[in-house]
mmCIF file of C-alpha atoms in Angstrom:
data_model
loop_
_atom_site.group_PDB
_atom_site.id
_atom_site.type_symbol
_atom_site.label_atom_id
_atom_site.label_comp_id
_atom_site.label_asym_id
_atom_site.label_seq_id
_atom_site.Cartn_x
_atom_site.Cartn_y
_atom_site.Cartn_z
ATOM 1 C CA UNK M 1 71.531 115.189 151.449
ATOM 2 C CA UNK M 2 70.694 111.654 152.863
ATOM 3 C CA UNK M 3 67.502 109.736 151.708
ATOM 4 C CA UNK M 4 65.911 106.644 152.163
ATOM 5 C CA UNK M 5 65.048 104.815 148.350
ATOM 6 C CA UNK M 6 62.662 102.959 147.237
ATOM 7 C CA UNK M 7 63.890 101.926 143.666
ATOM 8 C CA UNK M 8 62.134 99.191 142.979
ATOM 9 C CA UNK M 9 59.218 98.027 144.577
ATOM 10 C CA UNK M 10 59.010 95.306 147.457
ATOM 11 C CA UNK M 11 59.325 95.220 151.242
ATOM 12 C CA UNK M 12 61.203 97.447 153.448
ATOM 13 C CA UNK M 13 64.271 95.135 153.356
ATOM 14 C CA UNK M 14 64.741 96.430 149.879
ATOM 15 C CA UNK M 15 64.812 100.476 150.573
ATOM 16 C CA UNK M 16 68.499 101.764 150.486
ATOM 17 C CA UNK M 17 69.839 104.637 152.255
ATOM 18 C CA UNK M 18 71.936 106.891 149.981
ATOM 19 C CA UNK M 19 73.412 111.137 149.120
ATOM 20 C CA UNK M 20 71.295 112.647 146.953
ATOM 21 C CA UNK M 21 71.245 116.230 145.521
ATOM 22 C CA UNK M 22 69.551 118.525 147.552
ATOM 23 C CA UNK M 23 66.253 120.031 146.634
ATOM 24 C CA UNK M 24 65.041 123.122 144.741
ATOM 25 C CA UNK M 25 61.873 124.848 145.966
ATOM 26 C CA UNK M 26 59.491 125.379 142.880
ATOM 27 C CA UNK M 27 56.542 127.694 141.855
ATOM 28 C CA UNK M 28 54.058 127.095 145.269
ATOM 29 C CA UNK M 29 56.520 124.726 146.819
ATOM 30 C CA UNK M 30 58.550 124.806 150.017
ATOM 31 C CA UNK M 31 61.818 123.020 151.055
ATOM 32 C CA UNK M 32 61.636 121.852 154.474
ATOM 33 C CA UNK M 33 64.532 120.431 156.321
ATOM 34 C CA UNK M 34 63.072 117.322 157.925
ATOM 35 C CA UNK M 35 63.198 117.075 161.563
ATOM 36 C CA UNK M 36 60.955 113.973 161.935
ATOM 37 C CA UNK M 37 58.654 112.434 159.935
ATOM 38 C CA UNK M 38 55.772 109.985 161.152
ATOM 39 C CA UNK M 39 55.805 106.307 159.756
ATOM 40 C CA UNK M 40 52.200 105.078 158.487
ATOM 41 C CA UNK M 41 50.447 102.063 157.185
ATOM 42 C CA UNK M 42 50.094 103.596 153.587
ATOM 43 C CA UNK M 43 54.312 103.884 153.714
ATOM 44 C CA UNK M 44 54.023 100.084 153.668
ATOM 45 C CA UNK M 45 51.757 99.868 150.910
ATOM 46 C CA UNK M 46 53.575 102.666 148.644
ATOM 47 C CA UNK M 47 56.680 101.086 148.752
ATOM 48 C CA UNK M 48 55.165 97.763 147.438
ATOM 49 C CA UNK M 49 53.236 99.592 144.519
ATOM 50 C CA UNK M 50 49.781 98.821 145.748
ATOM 51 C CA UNK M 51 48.558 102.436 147.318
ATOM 52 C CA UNK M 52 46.789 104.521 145.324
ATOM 53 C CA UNK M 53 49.392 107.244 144.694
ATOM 54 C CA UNK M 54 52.236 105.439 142.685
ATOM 55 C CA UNK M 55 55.365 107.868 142.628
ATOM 56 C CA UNK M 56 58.210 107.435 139.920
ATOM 57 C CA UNK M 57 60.873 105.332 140.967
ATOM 58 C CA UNK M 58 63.144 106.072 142.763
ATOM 59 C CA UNK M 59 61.447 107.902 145.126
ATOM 60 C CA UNK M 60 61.571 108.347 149.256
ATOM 61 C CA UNK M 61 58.555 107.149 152.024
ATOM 62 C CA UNK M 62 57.131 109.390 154.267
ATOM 63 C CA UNK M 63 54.421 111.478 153.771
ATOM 64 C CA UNK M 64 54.194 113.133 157.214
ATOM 65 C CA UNK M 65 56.715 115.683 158.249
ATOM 66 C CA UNK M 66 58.080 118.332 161.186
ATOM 67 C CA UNK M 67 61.087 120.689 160.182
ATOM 68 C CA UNK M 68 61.756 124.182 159.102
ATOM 69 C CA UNK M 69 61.911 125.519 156.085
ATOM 70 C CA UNK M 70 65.222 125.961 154.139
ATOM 71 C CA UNK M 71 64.008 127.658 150.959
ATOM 72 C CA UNK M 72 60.599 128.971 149.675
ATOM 73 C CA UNK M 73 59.627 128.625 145.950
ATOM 74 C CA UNK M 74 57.519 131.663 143.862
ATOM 75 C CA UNK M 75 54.241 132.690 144.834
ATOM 76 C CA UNK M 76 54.413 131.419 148.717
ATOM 77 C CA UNK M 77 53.785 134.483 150.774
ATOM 78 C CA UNK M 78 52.597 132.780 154.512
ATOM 79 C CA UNK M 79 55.332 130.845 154.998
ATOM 80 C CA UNK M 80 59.057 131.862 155.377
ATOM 81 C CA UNK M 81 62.646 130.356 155.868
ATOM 82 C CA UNK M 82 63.518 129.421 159.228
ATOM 83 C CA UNK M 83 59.381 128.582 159.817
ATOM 84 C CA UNK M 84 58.760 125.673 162.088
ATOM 85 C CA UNK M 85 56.247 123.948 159.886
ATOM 86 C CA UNK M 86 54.582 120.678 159.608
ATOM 87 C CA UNK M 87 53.714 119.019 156.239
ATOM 88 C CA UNK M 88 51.346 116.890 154.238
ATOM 89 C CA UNK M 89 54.011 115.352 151.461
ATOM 90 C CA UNK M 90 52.211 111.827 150.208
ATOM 91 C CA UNK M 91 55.758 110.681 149.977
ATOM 92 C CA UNK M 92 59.586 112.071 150.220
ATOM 93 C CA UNK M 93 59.636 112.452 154.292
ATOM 94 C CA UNK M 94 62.391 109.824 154.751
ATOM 95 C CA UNK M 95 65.265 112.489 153.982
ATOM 96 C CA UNK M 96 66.997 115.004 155.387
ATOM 97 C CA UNK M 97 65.190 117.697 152.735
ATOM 98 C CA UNK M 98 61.655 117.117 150.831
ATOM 99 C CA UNK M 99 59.546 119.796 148.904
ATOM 100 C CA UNK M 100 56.576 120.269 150.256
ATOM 101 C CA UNK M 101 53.093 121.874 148.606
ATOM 102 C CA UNK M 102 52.815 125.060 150.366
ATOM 103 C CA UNK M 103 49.175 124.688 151.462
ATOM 104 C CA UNK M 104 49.279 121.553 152.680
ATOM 105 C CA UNK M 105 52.048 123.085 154.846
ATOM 106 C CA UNK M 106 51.095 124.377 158.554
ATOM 107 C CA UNK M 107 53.836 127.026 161.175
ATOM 108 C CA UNK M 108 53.793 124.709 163.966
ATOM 109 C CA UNK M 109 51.799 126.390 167.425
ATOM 110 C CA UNK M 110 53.733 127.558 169.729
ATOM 111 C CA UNK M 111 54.999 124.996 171.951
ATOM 112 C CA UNK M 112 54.510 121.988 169.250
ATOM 113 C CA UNK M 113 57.891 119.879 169.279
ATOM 114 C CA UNK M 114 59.024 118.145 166.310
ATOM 115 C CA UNK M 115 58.026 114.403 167.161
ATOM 116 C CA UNK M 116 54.414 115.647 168.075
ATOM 117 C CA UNK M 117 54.005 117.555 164.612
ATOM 118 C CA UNK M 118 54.682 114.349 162.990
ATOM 119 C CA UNK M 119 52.386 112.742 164.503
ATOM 120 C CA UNK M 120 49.028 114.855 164.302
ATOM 121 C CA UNK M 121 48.068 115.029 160.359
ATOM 122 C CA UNK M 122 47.191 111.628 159.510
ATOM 123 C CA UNK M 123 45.798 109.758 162.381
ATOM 124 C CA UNK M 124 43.734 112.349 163.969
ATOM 125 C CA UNK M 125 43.100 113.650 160.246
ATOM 126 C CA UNK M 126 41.648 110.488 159.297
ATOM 127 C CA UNK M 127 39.988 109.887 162.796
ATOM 128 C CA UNK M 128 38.336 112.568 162.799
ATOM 129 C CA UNK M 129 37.420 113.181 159.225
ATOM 130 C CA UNK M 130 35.647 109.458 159.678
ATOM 131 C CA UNK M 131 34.272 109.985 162.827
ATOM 132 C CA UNK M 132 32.973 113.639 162.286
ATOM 133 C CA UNK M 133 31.968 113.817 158.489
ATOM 134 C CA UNK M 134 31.455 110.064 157.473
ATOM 135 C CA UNK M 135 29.723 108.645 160.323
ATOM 136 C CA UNK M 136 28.410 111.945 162.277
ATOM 137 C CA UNK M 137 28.943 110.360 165.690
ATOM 138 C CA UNK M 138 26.639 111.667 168.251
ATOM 139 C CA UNK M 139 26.993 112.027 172.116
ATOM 140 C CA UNK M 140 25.853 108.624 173.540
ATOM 141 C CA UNK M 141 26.225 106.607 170.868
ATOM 142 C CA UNK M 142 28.341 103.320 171.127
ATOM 143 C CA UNK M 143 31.510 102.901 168.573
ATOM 144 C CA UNK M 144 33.841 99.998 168.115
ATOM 145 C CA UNK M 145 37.160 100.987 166.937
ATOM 146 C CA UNK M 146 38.932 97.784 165.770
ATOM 147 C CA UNK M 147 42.314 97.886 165.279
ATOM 148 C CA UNK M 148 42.532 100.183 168.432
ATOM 149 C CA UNK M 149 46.089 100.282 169.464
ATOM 150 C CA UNK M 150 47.223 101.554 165.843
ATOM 151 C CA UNK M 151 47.346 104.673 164.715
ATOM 152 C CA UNK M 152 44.374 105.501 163.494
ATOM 153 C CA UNK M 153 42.994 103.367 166.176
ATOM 154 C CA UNK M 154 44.119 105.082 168.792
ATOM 155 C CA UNK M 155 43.440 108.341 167.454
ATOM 156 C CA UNK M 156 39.868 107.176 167.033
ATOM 157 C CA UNK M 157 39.462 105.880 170.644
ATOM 158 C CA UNK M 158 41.075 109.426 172.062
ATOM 159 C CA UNK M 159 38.726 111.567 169.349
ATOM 160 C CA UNK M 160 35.448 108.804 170.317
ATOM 161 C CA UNK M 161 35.804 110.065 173.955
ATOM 162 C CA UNK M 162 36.008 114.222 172.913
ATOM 163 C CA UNK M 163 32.932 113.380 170.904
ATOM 164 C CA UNK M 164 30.697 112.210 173.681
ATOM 165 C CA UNK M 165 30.710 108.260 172.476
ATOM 166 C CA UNK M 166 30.821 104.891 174.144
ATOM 167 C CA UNK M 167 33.778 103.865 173.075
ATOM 168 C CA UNK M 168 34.462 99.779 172.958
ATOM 169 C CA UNK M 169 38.209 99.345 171.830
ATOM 170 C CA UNK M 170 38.841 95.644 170.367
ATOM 171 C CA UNK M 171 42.883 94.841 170.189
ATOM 172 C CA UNK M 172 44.491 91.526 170.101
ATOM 173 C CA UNK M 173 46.538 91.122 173.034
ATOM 174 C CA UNK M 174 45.938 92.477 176.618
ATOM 175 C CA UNK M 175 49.223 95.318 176.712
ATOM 176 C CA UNK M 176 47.163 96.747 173.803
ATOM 177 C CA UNK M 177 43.829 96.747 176.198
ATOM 178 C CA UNK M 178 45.384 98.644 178.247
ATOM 179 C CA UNK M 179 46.618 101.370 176.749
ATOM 180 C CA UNK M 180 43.208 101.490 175.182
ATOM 181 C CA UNK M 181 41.984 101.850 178.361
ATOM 182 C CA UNK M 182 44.576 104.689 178.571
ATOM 183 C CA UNK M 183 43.287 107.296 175.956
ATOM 184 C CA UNK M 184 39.544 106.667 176.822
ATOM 185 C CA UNK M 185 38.561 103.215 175.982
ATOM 186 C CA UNK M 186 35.055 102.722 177.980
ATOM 187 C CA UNK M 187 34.692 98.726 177.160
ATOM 188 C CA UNK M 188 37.534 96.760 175.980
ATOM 189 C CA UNK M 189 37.475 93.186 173.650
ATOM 190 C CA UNK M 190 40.727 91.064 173.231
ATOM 191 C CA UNK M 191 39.469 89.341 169.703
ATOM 192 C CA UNK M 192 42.161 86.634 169.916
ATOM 193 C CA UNK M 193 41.042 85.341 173.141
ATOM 194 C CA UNK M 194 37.236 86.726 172.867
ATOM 195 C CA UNK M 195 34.010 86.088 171.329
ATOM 196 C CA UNK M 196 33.874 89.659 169.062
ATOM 197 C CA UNK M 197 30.035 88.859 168.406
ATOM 198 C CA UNK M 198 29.045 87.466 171.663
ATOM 199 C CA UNK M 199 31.650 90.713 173.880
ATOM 200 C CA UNK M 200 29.670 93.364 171.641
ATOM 201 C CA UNK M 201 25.864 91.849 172.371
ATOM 202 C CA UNK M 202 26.967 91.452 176.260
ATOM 203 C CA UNK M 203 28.460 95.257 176.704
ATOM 204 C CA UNK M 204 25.348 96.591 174.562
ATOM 205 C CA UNK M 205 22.650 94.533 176.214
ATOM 206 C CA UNK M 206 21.927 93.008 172.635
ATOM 207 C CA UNK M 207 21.405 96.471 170.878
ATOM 208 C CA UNK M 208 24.871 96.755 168.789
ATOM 209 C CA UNK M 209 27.364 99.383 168.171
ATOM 210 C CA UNK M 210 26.035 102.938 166.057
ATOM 211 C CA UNK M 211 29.627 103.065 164.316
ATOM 212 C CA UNK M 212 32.560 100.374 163.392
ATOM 213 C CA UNK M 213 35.570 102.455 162.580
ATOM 214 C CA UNK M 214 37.267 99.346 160.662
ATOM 215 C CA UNK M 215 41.512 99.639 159.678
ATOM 216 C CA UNK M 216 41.711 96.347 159.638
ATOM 217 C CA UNK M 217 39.282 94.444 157.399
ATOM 218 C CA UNK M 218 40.297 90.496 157.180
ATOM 219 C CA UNK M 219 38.453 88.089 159.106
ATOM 220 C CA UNK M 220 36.962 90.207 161.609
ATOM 221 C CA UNK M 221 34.851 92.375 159.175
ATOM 222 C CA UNK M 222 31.911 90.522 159.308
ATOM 223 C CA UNK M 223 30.959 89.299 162.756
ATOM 224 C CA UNK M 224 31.838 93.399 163.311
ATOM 225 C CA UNK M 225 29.353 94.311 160.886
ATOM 226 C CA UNK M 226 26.890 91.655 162.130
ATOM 227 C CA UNK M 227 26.665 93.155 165.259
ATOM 228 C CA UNK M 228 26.002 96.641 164.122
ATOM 229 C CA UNK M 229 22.759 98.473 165.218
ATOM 230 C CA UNK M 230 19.912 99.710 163.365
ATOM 231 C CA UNK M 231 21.210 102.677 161.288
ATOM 232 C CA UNK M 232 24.484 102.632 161.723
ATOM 233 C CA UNK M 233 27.124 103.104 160.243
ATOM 234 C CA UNK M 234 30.534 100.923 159.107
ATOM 235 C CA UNK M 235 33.228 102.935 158.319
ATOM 236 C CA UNK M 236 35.759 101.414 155.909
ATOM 237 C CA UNK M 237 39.344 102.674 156.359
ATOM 238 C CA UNK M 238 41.689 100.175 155.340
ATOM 239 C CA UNK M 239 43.025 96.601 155.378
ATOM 240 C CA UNK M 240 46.165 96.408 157.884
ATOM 241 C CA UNK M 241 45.020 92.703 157.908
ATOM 242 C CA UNK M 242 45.714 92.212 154.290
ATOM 243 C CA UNK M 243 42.644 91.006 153.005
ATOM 244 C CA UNK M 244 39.725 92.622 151.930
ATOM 245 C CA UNK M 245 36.521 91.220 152.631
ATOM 246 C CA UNK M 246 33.421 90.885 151.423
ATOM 247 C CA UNK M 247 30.162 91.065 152.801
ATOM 248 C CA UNK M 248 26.967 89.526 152.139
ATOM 249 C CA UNK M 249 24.385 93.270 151.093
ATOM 250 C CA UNK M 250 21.617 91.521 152.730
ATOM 251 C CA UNK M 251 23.244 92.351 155.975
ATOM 252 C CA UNK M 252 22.747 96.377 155.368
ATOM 253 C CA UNK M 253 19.314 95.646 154.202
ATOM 254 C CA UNK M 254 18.258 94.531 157.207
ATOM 255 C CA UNK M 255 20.351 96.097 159.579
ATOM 256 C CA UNK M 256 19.096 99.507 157.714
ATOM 257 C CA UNK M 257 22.708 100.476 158.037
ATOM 258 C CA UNK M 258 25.547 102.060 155.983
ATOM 259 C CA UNK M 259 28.777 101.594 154.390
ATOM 260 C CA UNK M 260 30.555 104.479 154.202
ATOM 261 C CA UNK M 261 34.364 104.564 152.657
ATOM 262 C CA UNK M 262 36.502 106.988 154.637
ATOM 263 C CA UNK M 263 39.447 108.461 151.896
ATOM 264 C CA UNK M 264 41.251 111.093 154.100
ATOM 265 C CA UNK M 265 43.593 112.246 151.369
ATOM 266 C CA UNK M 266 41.051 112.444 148.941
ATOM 267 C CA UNK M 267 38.607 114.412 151.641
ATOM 268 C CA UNK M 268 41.591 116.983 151.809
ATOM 269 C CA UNK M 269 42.131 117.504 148.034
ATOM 270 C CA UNK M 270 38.242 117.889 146.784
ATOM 271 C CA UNK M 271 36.953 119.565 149.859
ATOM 272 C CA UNK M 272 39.999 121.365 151.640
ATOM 273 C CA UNK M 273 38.098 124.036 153.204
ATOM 274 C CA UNK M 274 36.127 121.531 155.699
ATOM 275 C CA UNK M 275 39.646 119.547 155.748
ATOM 276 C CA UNK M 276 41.178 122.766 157.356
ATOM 277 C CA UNK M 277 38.507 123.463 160.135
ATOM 278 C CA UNK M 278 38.811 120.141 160.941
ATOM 279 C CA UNK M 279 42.999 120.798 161.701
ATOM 280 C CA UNK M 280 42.162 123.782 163.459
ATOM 281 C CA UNK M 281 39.966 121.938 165.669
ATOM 282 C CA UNK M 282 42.110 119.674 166.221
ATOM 283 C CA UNK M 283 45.012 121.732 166.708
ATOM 284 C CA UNK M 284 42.875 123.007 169.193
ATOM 285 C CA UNK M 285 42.182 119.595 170.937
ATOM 286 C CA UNK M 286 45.742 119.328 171.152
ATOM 287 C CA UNK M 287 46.210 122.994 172.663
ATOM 288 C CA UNK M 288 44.271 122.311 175.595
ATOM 289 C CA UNK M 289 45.939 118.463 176.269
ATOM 290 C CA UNK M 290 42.746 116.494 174.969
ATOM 291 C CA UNK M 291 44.501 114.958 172.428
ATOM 292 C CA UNK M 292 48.064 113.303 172.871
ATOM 293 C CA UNK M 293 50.047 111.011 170.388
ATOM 294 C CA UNK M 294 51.475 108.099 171.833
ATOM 295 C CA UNK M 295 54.999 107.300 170.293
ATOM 296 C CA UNK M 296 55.548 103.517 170.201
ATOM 297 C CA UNK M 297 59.374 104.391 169.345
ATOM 298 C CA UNK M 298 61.898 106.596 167.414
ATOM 299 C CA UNK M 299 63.772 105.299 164.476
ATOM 300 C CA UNK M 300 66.776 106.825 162.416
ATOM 301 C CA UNK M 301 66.705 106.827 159.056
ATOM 302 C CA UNK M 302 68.949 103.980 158.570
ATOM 303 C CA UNK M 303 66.690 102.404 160.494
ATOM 304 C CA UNK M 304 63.520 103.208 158.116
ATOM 305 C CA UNK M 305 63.252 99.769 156.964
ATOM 306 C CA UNK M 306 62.892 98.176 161.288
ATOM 307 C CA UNK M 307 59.677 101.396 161.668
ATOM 308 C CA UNK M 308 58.138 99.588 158.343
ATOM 309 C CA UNK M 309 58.523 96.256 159.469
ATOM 310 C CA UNK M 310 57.204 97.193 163.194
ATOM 311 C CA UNK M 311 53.883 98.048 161.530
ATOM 312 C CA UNK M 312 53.455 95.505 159.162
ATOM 313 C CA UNK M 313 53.744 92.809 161.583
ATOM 314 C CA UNK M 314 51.200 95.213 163.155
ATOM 315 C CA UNK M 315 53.676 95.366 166.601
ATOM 316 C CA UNK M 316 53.491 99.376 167.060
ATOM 317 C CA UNK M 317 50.857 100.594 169.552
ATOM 318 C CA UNK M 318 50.467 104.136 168.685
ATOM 319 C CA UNK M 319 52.775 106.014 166.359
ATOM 320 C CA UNK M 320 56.688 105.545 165.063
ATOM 321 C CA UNK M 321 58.459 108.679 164.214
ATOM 322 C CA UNK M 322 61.740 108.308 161.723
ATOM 323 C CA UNK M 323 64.112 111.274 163.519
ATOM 324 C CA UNK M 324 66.720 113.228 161.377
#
């Protein structure tokens, strides 16, 4: 089988596309031949050696796939071969074949397609895990989503709106306001032409925002956090900018507020039960057309190293999807 490598660590201009021998399903595994698999900031970080799950090298990207399954290992009894599934993998999904852990390993519903299965588990997994279970959003309450044209942005944004919030999307160039404006956005802020602080007192009458949902960190963490309102609550969810800042803890003293670190994968391992309601209500979400992925582009796998670069120079709006 093909596969995308990642033998030694560095940017996407050093992955190599190479044959490989095809997989073996072991005890509570599943092989899945890969249809697509959904290209995400932590794929950048992984390759580079500074996520926190560092694979053995050499070892393939992706940790967000569509397919069927080619071969089931011992001791998996709800899946079968020829299942259209979707998978939680960490890493592996750039390759025609990757073994999956059975239970993180969902039949696609009826009337799922591959791109959109690829696309679901960790954006709106995240999003929703931060929104729901770290921050406890409430109907009528005012969140800024920074970041918002991402992936977890936008997913935030869209799952903001089901929720009942205000939600203020803050981008850095006007195409990305717009398709904020798209999935839900009620208020939109273009930061590189915009006063964050003084956009967020104006749309809020001088009250704040209840929630940050923060990807980005960098530069913009603070004036975000300044402008926060009593009680609420900053969620942390990563650093797309690079940096990660630090903030002065008088602000949360006064400000009564929280920070509150949002580790999806983590979430999913120590409390899966509450990880799998969440799916099924977002599955649901999806079912009935609330919630809708928007695919920036499709890539090959040859082409695994261009998807990498698109989100490190933080170009995609929405989600990229390698096809195989």
């Amino acid at each position: 089988m093909k596969a995308v490598l990642c033998k030694t660590y560095g940017l996407p201009e050093a992955l190599v596309v190479e044959e490989v021998n095809s997989l073996v399903a072991s005890k509570g595994k599943v092989v899945v031949s890969v249809k697509a698999c959904g290209v995400n900031f932590p794929d950048t970080l992984i390759i580079q050696g500074k996520y926190q799950i560092k694979p053995p090298l050499p070892f393939s990207p992706g940790g967000e796939v569509s397919g069927i399954v080619k071969e089931v290992g011992e001791g998996v009894s709800h899946l079968k071969v020829g299942d259209k599934v979707f998978s939680l993998t960490g890493f592996g999904g750039f390759a025609e074949e990757v073994e999956a852990d059975a239970q993180k390993t969902l039949p696609m519903p009826e009337g799922m397609d591959f791109i959109t299965a690829s696309s679901v588990m960790y954006t709106y997994g995240t999003s929703y895990h931060a929104l729901k279970n770290r921050a406890e959003l409430k109907a009528g309450e005012t969140l800024l989503v920074l970041g918002a044209a991402g992936g977890v942005g936008l997913a935030a944004v869209e799952l903001g709106k089901i929720m009942g919030a205000k939600v203020i999307a803050a981008v850095s160039t006007d195409e990305k306001l717009e398709l904020c404006k798209q999935y839900g956005a009620s208020e939109v802020i273009n930061y590189s032409t915009e006063d964050l602080r003084e956009r967020i007192k104006e749309i809020t009458g001088g009250k704040g925002v209840d929630v940050v949902y923060d990807p980005v960190g960098g530069k913009y963490t603070e004036p975000a956090f300044r402008s926060i309102a009593w009680k609420g609550r900053y969620l942390v969810i990563g650093f797309a900018a690079g940096d990660i800042p630090s903030l002065p803890l008088n602000l949360p003293l006064l400000k009564g507020a929280s920070i509150v670190g949002v580790f999806w994968g983590a979430f999913a391992a120590n409390e899966p039960k509450q990880s799998m309601q969440n799916f099924k209500e977002l599955l649901g979400f999806i079912a009935e057309g609330n919630l809708k992925p928007h695919i920036h582009a499709q890539y090959t796998l040859e082409q695994a190293s261009e998807a990498l670069n698109e989100i490190l120079n933080r170009k995609v709006m929405g989600k990229v999807v390698v096809v195989i």
